[in-house]
Structures are given as structure tokens and as C-alpha cells.
PDB file of C-alpha atoms in Angstrom:
ATOM      1  CA  MET A   1       6.641   0.799  -0.828  1.00  0.00           C
ATOM      2  CA  GLY A   2       4.738   3.947   0.494  1.00  0.00           C
ATOM      3  CA  LYS A   3       1.255   2.530  -0.946  1.00  0.00           C
ATOM      4  CA  ALA A   4       1.712  -0.772   1.100  1.00  0.00           C
ATOM      5  CA  GLU A   5       2.709   1.287   4.510  1.00  0.00           C
ATOM      6  CA  GLU A   6      -0.372   3.350   3.671  1.00  0.00           C
ATOM      7  CA  PHE A   7      -2.524   0.023   3.190  1.00  0.00           C
ATOM      8  CA  PHE A   8      -1.355  -1.373   6.471  1.00  0.00           C
ATOM      9  CA  SER A   9      -1.885   1.864   8.442  1.00  0.00           C
ATOM     10  CA  LYS A  10      -5.374   1.983   6.950  1.00  0.00           C
ATOM     11  CA  ALA A  11      -6.153  -1.675   7.943  1.00  0.00           C
ATOM     12  CA  GLY A  12      -4.958  -0.714  11.505  1.00  0.00           C
ATOM     13  CA  ARG A  13      -7.117   2.343  11.795  1.00  0.00           C
ATOM     14  CA  LYS A  14     -10.083   0.222  10.554  1.00  0.00           C
ATOM     15  CA  ILE A  15      -9.304  -2.401  13.244  1.00  0.00           C
ATOM     16  CA  ASP A  16      -9.320   0.361  15.939  1.00  0.00           C
ATOM     17  CA  ALA A  17     -12.618   1.638  14.715  1.00  0.00           C
ATOM     18  CA  LEU A  18     -13.924  -1.912  15.149  1.00  0.00           C
ATOM     19  CA  LEU A  19     -12.733  -2.107  18.689  1.00  0.00           C
ATOM     20  CA  GLU A  20     -14.308   1.218  19.389  1.00  0.00           C
ATOM     21  CA  GLU A  21     -17.406  -0.135  18.040  1.00  0.00           C
ATOM     22  CA  LEU A  22     -16.913  -3.238  20.240  1.00  0.00           C
ATOM     23  CA  LYS A  23     -16.955  -1.170  23.375  1.00  0.00           C
ATOM     24  CA  GLN A  24     -20.239   0.254  22.692  1.00  0.00           C
ATOM     25  CA  SER A  25     -22.084  -2.899  21.546  1.00  0.00           C
ATOM     26  CA  ASP A  26     -24.323  -5.317  23.288  1.00  0.00           C
ATOM     27  CA  ILE A  27     -22.882  -8.704  24.417  1.00  0.00           C
ATOM     28  CA  SER A  28     -23.838 -10.925  21.474  1.00  0.00           C
ATOM     29  CA  LYS A  29     -22.589  -8.354  18.978  1.00  0.00           C
ATOM     30  CA  LYS A  30     -19.483  -7.903  21.116  1.00  0.00           C
ATOM     31  CA  ILE A  31     -18.696 -11.695  20.945  1.00  0.00           C
ATOM     32  CA  GLU A  32     -19.416 -11.474  17.052  1.00  0.00           C
ATOM     33  CA  LEU A  33     -17.231  -8.538  16.637  1.00  0.00           C
ATOM     34  CA  LYS A  34     -14.322  -9.784  18.883  1.00  0.00           C
ATOM     35  CA  GLU A  35     -14.031 -12.943  16.892  1.00  0.00           C
ATOM     36  CA  ARG A  36     -14.199 -10.929  13.561  1.00  0.00           C
ATOM     37  CA  LEU A  37     -11.526  -8.468  15.121  1.00  0.00           C
ATOM     38  CA  ALA A  38      -9.323 -11.376  15.949  1.00  0.00           C
ATOM     39  CA  GLU A  39      -9.628 -12.749  12.315  1.00  0.00           C
ATOM     40  CA  LEU A  40      -9.040  -9.415  10.726  1.00  0.00           C
ATOM     41  CA  LYS A  41      -5.844  -9.083  12.954  1.00  0.00           C
ATOM     42  CA  ARG A  42      -4.448 -12.466  11.922  1.00  0.00           C
ATOM     43  CA  ASN A  43      -5.252 -11.672   8.266  1.00  0.00           C
ATOM     44  CA  LYS A  44      -3.756  -8.392   8.446  1.00  0.00           C
ATOM     45  CA  GLU A  45      -0.594  -9.575  10.078  1.00  0.00           C
ATOM     46  CA  LYS A  46      -0.331 -12.544   7.636  1.00  0.00           C
ATOM     47  CA  LEU A  47      -0.720 -10.323   4.789  1.00  0.00           C
ATOM     48  CA  GLN A  48       2.006  -7.990   6.167  1.00  0.00           C
ATOM     49  CA  GLU A  49       4.392 -10.889   6.449  1.00  0.00           C
ATOM     50  CA  ASP A  50       3.540 -12.079   3.072  1.00  0.00           C
ATOM     51  CA  PHE A  51       4.278  -8.627   1.596  1.00  0.00           C
ATOM     52  CA  GLU A  52       7.502  -8.072   3.483  1.00  0.00           C
ATOM     53  CA  LYS A  53       8.723 -11.757   2.297  1.00  0.00           C
ATOM     54  CA  PHE A  54       7.569 -10.785  -1.363  1.00  0.00           C
ATOM     55  CA  SER A  55       9.466  -7.782  -1.069  1.00  0.00           C
ATOM     56  CA  GLU A  56      12.353  -9.141   0.335  1.00  0.00           C
ATOM     57  CA  ASP A  57      12.520 -12.133  -2.160  1.00  0.00           C
ATOM     58  CA  ASN A  58      11.913  -9.792  -4.949  1.00  0.00           C
ATOM     59  CA  LYS A  59      14.099  -6.864  -3.992  1.00  0.00           C
ATOM     60  CA  GLN A  60      16.364  -6.864  -7.077  1.00  0.00           C
ATOM     61  CA  SER A  61      13.423  -7.098  -9.308  1.00  0.00           C
ATOM     62  CA  LEU A  62      11.467  -4.478  -7.678  1.00  0.00           C
ATOM     63  CA  ASN A  63      14.722  -2.228  -7.769  1.00  0.00           C
ATOM     64  CA  ASP A  64      15.101  -2.889 -11.437  1.00  0.00           C
ATOM     65  CA  ILE A  65      11.560  -2.132 -12.232  1.00  0.00           C
ATOM     66  CA  ALA A  66      11.768   1.138 -10.029  1.00  0.00           C
ATOM     67  CA  ASN A  67      14.951   2.253 -11.989  1.00  0.00           C
ATOM     68  CA  SER A  68      13.466   1.255 -15.257  1.00  0.00           C
ATOM     69  CA  PHE A  69      10.399   3.615 -14.535  1.00  0.00           C
ATOM     70  CA  GLU A  70      12.737   6.398 -13.548  1.00  0.00           C
ATOM     71  CA  GLU A  71      14.792   5.941 -16.627  1.00  0.00           C
ATOM     72  CA  SER A  72      11.388   5.961 -18.600  1.00  0.00           C
ATOM     73  CA  MET A  73      10.467   9.175 -17.061  1.00  0.00           C
ATOM     74  CA  GLN A  74      13.536  10.955 -17.650  1.00  0.00           C
ATOM     75  CA  ASP A  75      13.289   9.818 -21.348  1.00  0.00           C
ATOM     76  CA  ILE A  76       9.541  11.124 -21.506  1.00  0.00           C
ATOM     77  CA  LYS A  77      10.794  14.430 -19.921  1.00  0.00           C
ATOM     78  CA  GLU A  78      13.533  15.003 -22.321  1.00  0.00           C
ATOM     79  CA  ALA A  79      11.276  14.088 -25.308  1.00  0.00           C
ATOM     80  CA  PHE A  80       8.801  16.509 -24.106  1.00  0.00           C
ATOM     81  CA  LYS A  81      11.495  19.449 -23.433  1.00  0.00           C
ATOM     82  CA  ARG A  82      12.494  18.584 -27.194  1.00  0.00           C
ATOM     83  CA  ALA A  83       9.167  18.718 -28.663  1.00  0.00           C
ATOM     84  CA  THR A  84       8.180  21.868 -26.822  1.00  0.00           C
ATOM     85  CA  ARG A  85      11.406  23.546 -27.864  1.00  0.00           C
ATOM     86  CA  LYS A  86      10.551  22.604 -31.609  1.00  0.00           C
ATOM     87  CA  GLU A  87       7.133  24.083 -31.032  1.00  0.00           C
ATOM     88  CA  GLU A  88       8.642  27.485 -29.663  1.00  0.00           C
ATOM     89  CA  ARG A  89      11.082  27.760 -32.840  1.00  0.00           C
ATOM     90  CA  LYS A  90       8.249  27.723 -35.187  1.00  0.00           C
TER      91      LYS A  90
END
């Protein structure tokens, strides 16, 4: 699940950037940014919880899919090797 971790890490960095912007803005903008930041944090946490629940609830299916992809890649590699060997023999 590397892409999910990357997504949540990126979201965290964006929130940090907003915090930095908040420190440097005027009062009305600070209030607006602070509210938006709180909303983003809630959304990120909810999304992360939902993703973790989805991953746990579908662990077997996700593992089956990953295994199928691995098997398919092995089949493709073998087919490619056979095809290139035939080309070399010609």
C-alpha cells in the first residue's frame, strides 16, 4: 500500500504548508485558514480511517488481487522470454 502512504504523507505536508502560511497571514486570513486547516485535518483523518478499514475488511481480496498480478507478470515474463528465444533462433 505504498501509494496510500505516499498520499497521506503528501496530505500531511500540504497541511504543514498551510500552517506555515497561516503564521505569516493577517488576522482575517488566519481565521479562515485555521478553519480550513481544521477541516482538512478532519477529512484526512477520516479518509485515513476509512482506507484502513477498507484495507482490513478487504485484506484477503486485496491479497488475492496482488497474487494474481504477480502470477500474471510471471506469465508475461515467461511468454516474452519464449518469444525472444524463438526470434534468436531464426
